[in-house]
Amino acid sequence: EIVMTQSPATLSVSPGERVTLSCRASQSVRSSLAWYQQKPGQAPRLVIYGASTRATGTPARFSGSGSGTEFTLTISSLQSEDFAVYYCQQYSDWPKTFGQGTKVEIK
Amino acid sequence: EVQLLVSGGGLVQPGGSLRLSCAASGFTFSSYAMSWVRQAPGKGLEWVSAIRAGGDFAHSTDSVEGRFTISRDNSKNTLYLQMNSLRAEDTAVYYCAKDTGDFTGNYFDYWGQGILVTVSS
């Protein structure tokens, strides 16, 4: 099983700041990496797929990068609606595994 | 508009059974693999099971293998998860999710609203 490790667990940031979330895979997943956003009481929402492609409706302030085992999700200027938990997920191999999540909270 | 409506959750005793349903609309259901993903209270996401678009092949995570069965009825645009021999550690919100293709190498582009399954005496 491919283990996905996200860091940090929590980020305390102010609106307007730039944020970078990290995700590491225990073995190469090529570019088969997705990011999801989850707000309290809601289902996850796809943000990025293919490591760097924004999903439909994802604002341009979100960007993803990386391949192989190291990935990042960057939010260039954090907006109030971006405070949430973000999960990375590899879909290169079974089982499809998620990271433990990074909570982006208001400072 | 893609919609996934999950039903069938609730409270069940350890060792009991429950069947979840996910009614799909807004896309050609029979063309896409579908999955179940769960989230224990206060925890992260865990993929549970997936089924090919035609329903002819399925795969589950080790912890539910032999206890949970995923199935689908393409004539009714509905996905199911039959859960038997339930354990306390199966307590979670269960989401159905639409895959982006047919089975392998897919991520999830739409999610249902989730439903709580509580296993407790």
Short mmCIF file of C-alpha atoms in Angstrom, two decimals, chain B residues 11-55:
data_model
loop_
_atom_site.label_atom_id
_atom_site.label_comp_id
_atom_site.label_asym_id
_atom_site.label_seq_id
_atom_site.Cartn_x
_atom_site.Cartn_y
_atom_site.Cartn_z
CA LEU B 11 -27.44 2.74 13.99
CA VAL B 12 -26.68 -0.98 13.93
CA GLN B 13 -25.38 -3.39 16.54
CA PRO B 14 -21.97 -5.05 16.19
CA GLY B 15 -22.27 -8.07 13.95
CA GLY B 16 -25.29 -6.61 12.19
CA SER B 17 -25.89 -5.66 8.58
CA LEU B 18 -26.83 -2.56 6.66
CA ARG B 19 -27.22 -1.69 2.99
CA LEU B 20 -26.35 1.72 1.63
CA SER B 21 -27.73 3.04 -1.64
CA CYS B 22 -26.50 5.85 -3.85
CA ALA B 23 -28.93 7.16 -6.47
CA ALA B 24 -27.12 8.88 -9.33
CA SER B 25 -28.35 11.41 -11.85
CA GLY B 26 -26.99 13.98 -14.26
CA PHE B 27 -24.51 11.71 -16.06
CA THR B 28 -24.39 8.39 -17.91
CA PHE B 29 -24.13 6.17 -14.86
CA SER B 30 -23.33 3.00 -16.82
CA SER B 31 -20.18 4.58 -18.29
CA TYR B 32 -18.30 5.22 -15.07
CA ALA B 33 -16.81 3.24 -12.24
CA MET B 34 -18.13 4.16 -8.82
CA SER B 35 -16.62 4.01 -5.35
CA TRP B 36 -17.42 4.19 -1.67
CA VAL B 37 -15.19 6.26 0.59
CA ARG B 38 -15.62 6.56 4.34
CA GLN B 39 -14.55 8.94 7.07
CA ALA B 40 -14.48 7.94 10.72
CA PRO B 41 -15.50 10.70 13.15
CA GLY B 42 -12.78 13.34 13.28
CA LYS B 43 -10.53 11.32 10.97
CA GLY B 44 -9.37 11.35 7.37
CA LEU B 45 -10.71 9.75 4.22
CA GLU B 46 -10.45 6.04 3.48
CA TRP B 47 -11.31 4.43 0.15
CA VAL B 48 -13.51 1.37 0.77
CA SER B 49 -14.65 -0.25 -2.48
CA ALA B 50 -14.86 0.36 -6.21
CA ILE B 51 -16.85 -1.27 -8.99
CA ARG B 52 -16.29 -1.19 -12.72
CA ALA B 53 -18.81 0.59 -14.94
CA GLY B 54 -20.34 -2.65 -16.16
CA GLY B 55 -20.46 -4.11 -12.67
#
